[in-house]
CSV table of C-alpha atoms in Angstrom, one decimal:
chain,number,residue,atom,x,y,z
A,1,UNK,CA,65.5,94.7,140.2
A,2,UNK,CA,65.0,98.0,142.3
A,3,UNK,CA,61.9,100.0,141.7
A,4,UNK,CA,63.2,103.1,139.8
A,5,UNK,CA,60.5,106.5,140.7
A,6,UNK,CA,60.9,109.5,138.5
A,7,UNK,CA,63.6,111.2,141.0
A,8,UNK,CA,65.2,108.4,140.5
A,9,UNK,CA,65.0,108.0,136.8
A,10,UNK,CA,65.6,112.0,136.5
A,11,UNK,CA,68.6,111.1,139.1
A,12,UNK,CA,70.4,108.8,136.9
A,13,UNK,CA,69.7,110.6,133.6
A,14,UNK,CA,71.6,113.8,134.8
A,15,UNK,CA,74.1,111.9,136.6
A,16,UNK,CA,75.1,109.9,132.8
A,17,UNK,CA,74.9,113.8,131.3
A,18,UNK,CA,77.5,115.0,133.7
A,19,UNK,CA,79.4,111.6,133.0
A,20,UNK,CA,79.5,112.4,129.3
A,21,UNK,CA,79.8,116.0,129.3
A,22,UNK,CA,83.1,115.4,131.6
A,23,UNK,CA,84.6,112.8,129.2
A,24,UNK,CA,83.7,115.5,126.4
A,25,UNK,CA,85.5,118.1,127.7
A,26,UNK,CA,88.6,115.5,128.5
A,27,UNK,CA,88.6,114.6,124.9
A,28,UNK,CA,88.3,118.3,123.7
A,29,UNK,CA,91.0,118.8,126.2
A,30,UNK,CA,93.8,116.8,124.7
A,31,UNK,CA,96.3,118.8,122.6
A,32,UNK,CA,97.1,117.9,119.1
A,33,UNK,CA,100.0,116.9,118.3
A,34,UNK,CA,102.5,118.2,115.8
A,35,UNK,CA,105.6,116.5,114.1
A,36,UNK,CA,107.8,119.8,113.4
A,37,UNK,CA,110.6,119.9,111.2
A,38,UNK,CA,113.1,123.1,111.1
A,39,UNK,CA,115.2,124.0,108.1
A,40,UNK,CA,118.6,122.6,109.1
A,41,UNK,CA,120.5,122.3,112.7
A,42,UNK,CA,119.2,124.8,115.6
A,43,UNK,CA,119.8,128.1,114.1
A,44,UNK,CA,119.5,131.5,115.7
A,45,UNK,CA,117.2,132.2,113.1
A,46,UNK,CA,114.7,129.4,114.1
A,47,UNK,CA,114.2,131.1,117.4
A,48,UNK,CA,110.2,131.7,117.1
A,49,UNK,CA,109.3,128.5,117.0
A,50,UNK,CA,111.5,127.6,120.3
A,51,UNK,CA,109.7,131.3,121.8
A,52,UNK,CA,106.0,130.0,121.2
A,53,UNK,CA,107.2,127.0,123.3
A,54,UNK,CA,108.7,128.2,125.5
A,55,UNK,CA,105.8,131.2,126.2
A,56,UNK,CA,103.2,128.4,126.2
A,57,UNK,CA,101.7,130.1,122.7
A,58,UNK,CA,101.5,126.2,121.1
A,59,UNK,CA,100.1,125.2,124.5
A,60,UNK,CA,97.7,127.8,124.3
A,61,UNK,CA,96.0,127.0,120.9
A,62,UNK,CA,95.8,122.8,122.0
A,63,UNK,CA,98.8,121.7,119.9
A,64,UNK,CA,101.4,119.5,121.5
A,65,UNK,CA,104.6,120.6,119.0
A,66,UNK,CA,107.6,118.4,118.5
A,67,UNK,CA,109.9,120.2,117.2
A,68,UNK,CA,113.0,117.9,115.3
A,69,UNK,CA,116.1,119.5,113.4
A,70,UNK,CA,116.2,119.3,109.7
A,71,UNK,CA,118.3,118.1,106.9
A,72,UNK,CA,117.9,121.4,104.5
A,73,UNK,CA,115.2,124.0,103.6
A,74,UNK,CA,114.3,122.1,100.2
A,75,UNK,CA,114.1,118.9,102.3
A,76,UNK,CA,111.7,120.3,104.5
A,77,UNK,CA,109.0,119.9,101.5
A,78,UNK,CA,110.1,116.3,101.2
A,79,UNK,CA,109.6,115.4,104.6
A,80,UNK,CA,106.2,116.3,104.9
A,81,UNK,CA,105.1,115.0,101.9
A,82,UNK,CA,106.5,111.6,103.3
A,83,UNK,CA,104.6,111.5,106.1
A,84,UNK,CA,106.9,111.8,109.0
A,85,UNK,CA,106.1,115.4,109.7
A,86,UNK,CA,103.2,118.1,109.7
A,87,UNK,CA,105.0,121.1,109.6
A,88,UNK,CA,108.1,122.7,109.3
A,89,UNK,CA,110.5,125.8,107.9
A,90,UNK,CA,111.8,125.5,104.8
A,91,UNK,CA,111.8,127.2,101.3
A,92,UNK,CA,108.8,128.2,99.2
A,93,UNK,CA,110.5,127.8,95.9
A,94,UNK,CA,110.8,124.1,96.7
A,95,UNK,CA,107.5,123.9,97.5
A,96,UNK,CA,106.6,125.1,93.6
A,97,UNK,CA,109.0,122.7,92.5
A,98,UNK,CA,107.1,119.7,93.8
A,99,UNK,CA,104.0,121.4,93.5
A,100,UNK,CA,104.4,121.7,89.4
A,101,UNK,CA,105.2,117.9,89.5
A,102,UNK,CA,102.5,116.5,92.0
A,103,UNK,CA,99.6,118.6,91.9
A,104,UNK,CA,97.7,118.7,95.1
A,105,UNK,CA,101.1,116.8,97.3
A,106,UNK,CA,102.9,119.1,98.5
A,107,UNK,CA,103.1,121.0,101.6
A,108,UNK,CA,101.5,124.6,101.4
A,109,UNK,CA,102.9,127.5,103.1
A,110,UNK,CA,101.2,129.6,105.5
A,111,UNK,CA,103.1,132.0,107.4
A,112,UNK,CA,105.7,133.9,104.8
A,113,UNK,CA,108.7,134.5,107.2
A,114,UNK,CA,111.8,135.2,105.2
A,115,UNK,CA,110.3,138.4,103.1
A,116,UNK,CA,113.7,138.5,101.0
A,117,UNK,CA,115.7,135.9,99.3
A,118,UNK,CA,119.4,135.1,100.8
A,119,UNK,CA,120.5,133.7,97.4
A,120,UNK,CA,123.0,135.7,96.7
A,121,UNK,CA,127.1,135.5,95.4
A,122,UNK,CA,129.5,136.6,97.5
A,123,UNK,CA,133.0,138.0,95.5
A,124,UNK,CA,136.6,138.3,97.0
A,125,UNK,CA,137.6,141.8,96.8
A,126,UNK,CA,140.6,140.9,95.8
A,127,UNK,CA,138.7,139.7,92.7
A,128,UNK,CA,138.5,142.8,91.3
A,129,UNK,CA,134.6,141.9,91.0
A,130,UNK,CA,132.8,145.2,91.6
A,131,UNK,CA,130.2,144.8,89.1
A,132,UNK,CA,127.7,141.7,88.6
A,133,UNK,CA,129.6,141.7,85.1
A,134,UNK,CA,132.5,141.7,86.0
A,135,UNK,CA,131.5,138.2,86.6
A,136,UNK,CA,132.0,137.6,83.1
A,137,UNK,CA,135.9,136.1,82.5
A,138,UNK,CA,135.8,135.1,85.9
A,139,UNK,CA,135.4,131.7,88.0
A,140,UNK,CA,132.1,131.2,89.8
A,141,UNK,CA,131.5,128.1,91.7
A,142,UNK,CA,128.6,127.0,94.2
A,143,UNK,CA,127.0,123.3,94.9
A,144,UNK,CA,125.5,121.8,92.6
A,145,UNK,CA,121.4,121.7,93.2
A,146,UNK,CA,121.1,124.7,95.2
A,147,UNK,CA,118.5,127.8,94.2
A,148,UNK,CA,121.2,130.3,93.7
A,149,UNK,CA,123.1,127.8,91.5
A,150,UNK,CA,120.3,126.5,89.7
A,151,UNK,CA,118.5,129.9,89.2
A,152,UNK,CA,121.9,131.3,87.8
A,153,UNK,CA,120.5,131.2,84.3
A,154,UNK,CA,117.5,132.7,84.9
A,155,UNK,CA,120.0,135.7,86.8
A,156,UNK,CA,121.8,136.1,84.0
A,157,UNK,CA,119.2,136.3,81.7
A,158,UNK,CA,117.6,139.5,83.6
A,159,UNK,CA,120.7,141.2,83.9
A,160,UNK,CA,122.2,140.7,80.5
A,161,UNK,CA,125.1,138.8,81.8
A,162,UNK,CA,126.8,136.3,78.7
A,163,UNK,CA,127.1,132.6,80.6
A,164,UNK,CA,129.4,131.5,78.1
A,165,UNK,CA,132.5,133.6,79.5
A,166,UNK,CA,131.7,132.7,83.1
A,167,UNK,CA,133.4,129.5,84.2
A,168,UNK,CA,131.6,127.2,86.4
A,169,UNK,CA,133.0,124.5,89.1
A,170,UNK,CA,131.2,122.6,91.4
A,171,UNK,CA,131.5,121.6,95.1
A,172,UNK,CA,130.1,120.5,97.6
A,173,UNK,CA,128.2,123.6,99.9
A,174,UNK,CA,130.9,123.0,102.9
A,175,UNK,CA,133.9,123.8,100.1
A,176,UNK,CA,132.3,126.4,99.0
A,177,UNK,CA,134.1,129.1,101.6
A,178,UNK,CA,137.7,127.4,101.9
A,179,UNK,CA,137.9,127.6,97.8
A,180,UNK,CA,136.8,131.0,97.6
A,181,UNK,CA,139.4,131.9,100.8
A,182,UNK,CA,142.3,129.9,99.1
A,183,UNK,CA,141.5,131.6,95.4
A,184,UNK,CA,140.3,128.4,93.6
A,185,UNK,CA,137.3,130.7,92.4
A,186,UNK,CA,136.2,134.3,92.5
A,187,UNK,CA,133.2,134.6,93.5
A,188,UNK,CA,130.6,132.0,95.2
A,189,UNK,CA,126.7,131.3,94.5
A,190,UNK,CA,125.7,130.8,98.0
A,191,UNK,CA,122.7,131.8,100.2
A,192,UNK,CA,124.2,134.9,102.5
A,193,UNK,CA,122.6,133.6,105.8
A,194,UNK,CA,124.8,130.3,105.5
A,195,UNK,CA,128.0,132.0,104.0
A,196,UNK,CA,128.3,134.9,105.7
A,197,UNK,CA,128.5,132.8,109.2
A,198,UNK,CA,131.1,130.4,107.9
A,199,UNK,CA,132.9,132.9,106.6
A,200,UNK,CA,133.2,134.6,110.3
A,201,UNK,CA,134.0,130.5,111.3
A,202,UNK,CA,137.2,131.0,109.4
A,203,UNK,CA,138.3,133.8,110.7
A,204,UNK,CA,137.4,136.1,107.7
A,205,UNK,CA,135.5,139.6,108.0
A,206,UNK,CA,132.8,139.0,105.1
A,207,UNK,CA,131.7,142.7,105.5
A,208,UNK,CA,135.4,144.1,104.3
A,209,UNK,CA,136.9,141.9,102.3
A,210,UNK,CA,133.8,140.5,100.5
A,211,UNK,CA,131.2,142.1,98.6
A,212,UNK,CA,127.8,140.6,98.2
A,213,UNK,CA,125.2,140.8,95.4
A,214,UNK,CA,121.9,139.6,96.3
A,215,UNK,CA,119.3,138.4,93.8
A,216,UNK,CA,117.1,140.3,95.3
A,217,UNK,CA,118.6,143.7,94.1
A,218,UNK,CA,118.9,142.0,90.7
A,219,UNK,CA,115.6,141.4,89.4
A,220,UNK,CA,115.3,138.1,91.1
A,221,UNK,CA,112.5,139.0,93.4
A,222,UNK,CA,111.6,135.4,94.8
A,223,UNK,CA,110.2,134.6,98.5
A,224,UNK,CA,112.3,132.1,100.9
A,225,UNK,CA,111.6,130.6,103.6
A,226,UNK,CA,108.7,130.6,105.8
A,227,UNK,CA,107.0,127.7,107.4
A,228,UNK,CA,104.4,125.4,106.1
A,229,UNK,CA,102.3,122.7,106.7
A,230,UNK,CA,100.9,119.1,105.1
A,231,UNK,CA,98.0,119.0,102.1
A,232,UNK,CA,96.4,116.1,105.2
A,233,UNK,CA,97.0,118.3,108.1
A,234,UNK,CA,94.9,121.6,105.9
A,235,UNK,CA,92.4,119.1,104.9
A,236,UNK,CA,91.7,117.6,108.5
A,237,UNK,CA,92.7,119.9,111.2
A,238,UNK,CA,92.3,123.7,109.9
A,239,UNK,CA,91.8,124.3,113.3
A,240,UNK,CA,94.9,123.5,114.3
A,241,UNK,CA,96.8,125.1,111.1
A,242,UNK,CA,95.0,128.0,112.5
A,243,UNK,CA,96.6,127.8,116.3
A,244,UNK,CA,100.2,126.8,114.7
A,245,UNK,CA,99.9,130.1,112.1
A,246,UNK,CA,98.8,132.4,115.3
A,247,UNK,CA,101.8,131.0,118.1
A,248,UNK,CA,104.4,131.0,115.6
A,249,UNK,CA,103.3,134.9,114.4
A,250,UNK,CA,103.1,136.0,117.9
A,251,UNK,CA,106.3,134.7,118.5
A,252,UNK,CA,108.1,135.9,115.8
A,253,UNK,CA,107.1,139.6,116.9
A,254,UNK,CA,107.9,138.7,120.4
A,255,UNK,CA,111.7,137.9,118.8
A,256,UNK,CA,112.5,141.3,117.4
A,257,UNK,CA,111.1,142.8,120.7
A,258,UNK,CA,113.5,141.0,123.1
A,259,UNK,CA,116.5,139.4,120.9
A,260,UNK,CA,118.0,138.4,123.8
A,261,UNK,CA,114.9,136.5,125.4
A,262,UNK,CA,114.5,134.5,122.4
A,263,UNK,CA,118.2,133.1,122.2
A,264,UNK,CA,117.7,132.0,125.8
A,265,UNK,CA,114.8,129.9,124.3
A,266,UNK,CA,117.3,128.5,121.1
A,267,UNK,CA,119.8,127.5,124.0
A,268,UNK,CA,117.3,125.8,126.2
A,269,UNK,CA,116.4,123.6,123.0
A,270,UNK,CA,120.0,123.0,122.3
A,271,UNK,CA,122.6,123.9,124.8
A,272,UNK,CA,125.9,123.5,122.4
A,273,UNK,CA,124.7,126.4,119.8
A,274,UNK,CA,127.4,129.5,119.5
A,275,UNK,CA,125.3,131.7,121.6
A,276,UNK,CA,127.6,134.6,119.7
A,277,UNK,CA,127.4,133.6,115.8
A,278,UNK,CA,123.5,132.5,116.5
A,279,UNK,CA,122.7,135.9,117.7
A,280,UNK,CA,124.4,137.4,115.4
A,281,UNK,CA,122.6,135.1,112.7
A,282,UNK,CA,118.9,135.8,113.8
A,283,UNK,CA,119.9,139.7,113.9
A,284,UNK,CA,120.9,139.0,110.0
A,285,UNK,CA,117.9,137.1,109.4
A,286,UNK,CA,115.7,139.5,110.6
A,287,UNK,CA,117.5,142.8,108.9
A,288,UNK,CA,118.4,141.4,105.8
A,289,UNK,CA,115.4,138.9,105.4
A,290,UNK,CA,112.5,139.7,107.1
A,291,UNK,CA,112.1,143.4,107.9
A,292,UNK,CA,111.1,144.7,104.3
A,293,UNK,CA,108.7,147.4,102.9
A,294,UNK,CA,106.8,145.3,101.6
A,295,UNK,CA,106.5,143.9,104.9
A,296,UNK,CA,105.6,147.1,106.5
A,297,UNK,CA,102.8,147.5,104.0
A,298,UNK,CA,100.9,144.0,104.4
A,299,UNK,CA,102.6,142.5,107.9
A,300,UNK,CA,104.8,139.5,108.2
A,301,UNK,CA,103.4,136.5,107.1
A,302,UNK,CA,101.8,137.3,104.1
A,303,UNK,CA,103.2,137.9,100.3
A,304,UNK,CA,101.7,140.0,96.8
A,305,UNK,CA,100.2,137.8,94.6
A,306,UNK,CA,101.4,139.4,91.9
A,307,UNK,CA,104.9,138.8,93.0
A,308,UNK,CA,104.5,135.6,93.9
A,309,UNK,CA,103.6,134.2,90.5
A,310,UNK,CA,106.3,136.1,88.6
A,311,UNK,CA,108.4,134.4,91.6
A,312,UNK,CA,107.4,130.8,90.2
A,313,UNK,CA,107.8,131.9,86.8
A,314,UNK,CA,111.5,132.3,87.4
A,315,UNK,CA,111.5,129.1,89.4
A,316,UNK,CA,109.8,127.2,86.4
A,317,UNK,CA,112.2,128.6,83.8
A,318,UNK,CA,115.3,128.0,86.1
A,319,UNK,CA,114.3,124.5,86.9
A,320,UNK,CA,112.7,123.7,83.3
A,321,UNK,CA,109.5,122.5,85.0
A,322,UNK,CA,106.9,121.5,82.6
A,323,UNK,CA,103.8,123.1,84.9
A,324,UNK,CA,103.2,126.4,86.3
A,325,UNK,CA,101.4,126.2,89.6
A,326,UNK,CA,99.0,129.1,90.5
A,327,UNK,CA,99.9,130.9,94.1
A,328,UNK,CA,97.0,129.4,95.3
A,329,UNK,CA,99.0,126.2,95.2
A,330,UNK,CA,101.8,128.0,96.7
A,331,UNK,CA,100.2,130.1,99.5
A,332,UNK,CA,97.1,130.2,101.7
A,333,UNK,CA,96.8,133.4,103.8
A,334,UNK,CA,93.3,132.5,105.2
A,335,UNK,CA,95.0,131.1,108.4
A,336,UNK,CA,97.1,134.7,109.1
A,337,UNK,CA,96.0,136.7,111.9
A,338,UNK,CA,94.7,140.6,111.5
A,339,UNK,CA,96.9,143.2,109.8
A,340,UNK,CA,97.0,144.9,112.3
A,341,UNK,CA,98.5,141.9,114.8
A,342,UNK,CA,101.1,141.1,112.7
A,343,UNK,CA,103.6,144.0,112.6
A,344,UNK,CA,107.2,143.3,112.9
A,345,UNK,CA,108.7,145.2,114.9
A,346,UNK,CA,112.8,145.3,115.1
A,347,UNK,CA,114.7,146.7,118.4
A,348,UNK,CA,118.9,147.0,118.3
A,349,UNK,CA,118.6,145.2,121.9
């Protein structure tokens, strides 16, 4: 065995630090990994997660995102609870749902993106439906299961509307258009973001010959979508909830600076979109969803408290749960960058 002097000893010492220091900065090095989920097929709308991609924002905070299409914003919630994802963009309100029946299970949302609600019911003009009651003696229909179908009694009970002389048929949501073109109904319960662009699919102009009454200029002032991560993912990587909270916000003020430069990022993740109806979608999303006074008051990403319990009040009464989650259940802001990084700014480019 070789004689070891102090130089020596001192030698081999530092040269096992260096060792370990290097393989500690290669482990701190590698990226986490997200599973993603978006709301449904690649949508114009989706286009800051695909921007913080592209821009190397998910690179920058050490996550490695995967991002997979989705089957429906209400299946979003179920998703992650199952496991196969982390995060992804879907609907608050079906986060509350789930929430009031498995306390502490379901996915929480973190970054508020859809400010305003697209449930809405879109009327035939030739309806002679000017008025929400004019409703009344009329034929609404809508798919069964949906928020603006389900929430319909809770709708007519703010506005004073009498169900009993509305008739109701169901469909399935891709019916929902032809019938209301062919006159099998008057009026459907849809969500606007999803009608109004298969309307323009079938050769319709939804702005003339349609008129649309939102829930939100009804008394139904409930949150959408935004996106949201696991109860596992909080509970063992804040850090990264942190990163994936701050690329998707700078992102989605990046979009409404440069429209244009973000649909070249929803094309380069999916190369058959309608580069026309998609642009024309995430313009809609962002005037009719997400630019908001409220949102120019507390900056995208976040909600009110206040508004977002009496929005799961109205969820709990439309879908007779038997718990009322707090909004602490609902929503965690902690993770939202400062006010003053997180205004949302919207240029007709």
């Amino acid at each position: 065995m070789p004689h070891l002097t102090k130089r020596n000893v001192f030698g081999a010492l530092a040269a096992a630090g260096l060792f370990a220091l290097a393989a500690g900065t290669a482990a701190a090095q590698q990226p986490t990994n997200i599973r993603f989920t978006l709301g449904w097929k690649t949508q114009g709308s989706d286009a800051a997660f695909f921007v913080a991609r592209d821009k190397g924002y998910f690179a920058r905070e050490g996550l490695n995102v995967t991002i997979d299409q989705g089957e429906g914003s209400g299946a979003t919630v179920t998703r992650i609870m199952g496991g196969a994802y982390d995060a992804g963009f879907g609907d608050i309100n079906a986060i509350i749902q789930n929430a009031a029946a498995n306390p502490g299970m379901a996915p929480v949302m973190v970054y508020q993106m859809w400010n305003q609600p697209p449930f809405a019911i879109v009327a035939r003009n030739s309806s002679g439906i000017k008025t929400i009651k004019d409703f009344e003696g009329k034929t609404l229909g809508g798919a069964q299961g949906t928020p603006t179908t389900r929430l319909m009694p809770v709708f007519a009970r703010v506005n004073g509307l009498d169900l009993s002389k509305i008739r109701f048929t169901n469909m399935a949501p891709n019916l929902q258009e032809p019938m209301l073109i062919q006159g099998h109904m008057d009026a459907a319960m849809v969500f606007n973001i999803t009608s109004y662009f298969n309307l323009v699919g079938l050769n319709q102009d939804p702005d003339k010959d349609y008129t649309w009454f939102s829930f939100a200029d009804f008394g139904m002032d409930l949150y959408s979508n935004g996106m949201m991560v696991s109860q596992r993912l909080l509970r063992e990587n804040p850090r990264a909830v942190q990163g994936l909270v701050r690329a998707v916000s700078q992102a989605t003020i990046d979009v409404g600076r440069d429209i244009a430069g973000a649909m070249a990022s929803v094309r380069r993740y999916d190369q058959l979109v309608d580069m026309n109806v998609e642009q024309r979608r995430l313009r809609f999303a962002y005037e009719k969803l997400m630019v908001s006074a409220e949102g120019r008051e507390i900056g995208a990403g976040d909600v009110k408290d206040d508004r977002l319990a009496r929005a799961i009040d109205m969820v709990v009464q439309g879908y007779g749960l038997t718990r009322t989650p707090a909004p602490s259940e609902i929503f965690n802001r902690s993770f939202l960058p400062p006010r003053a990084e997180r205004e949302l700014v919207y240029l007709a480019n």
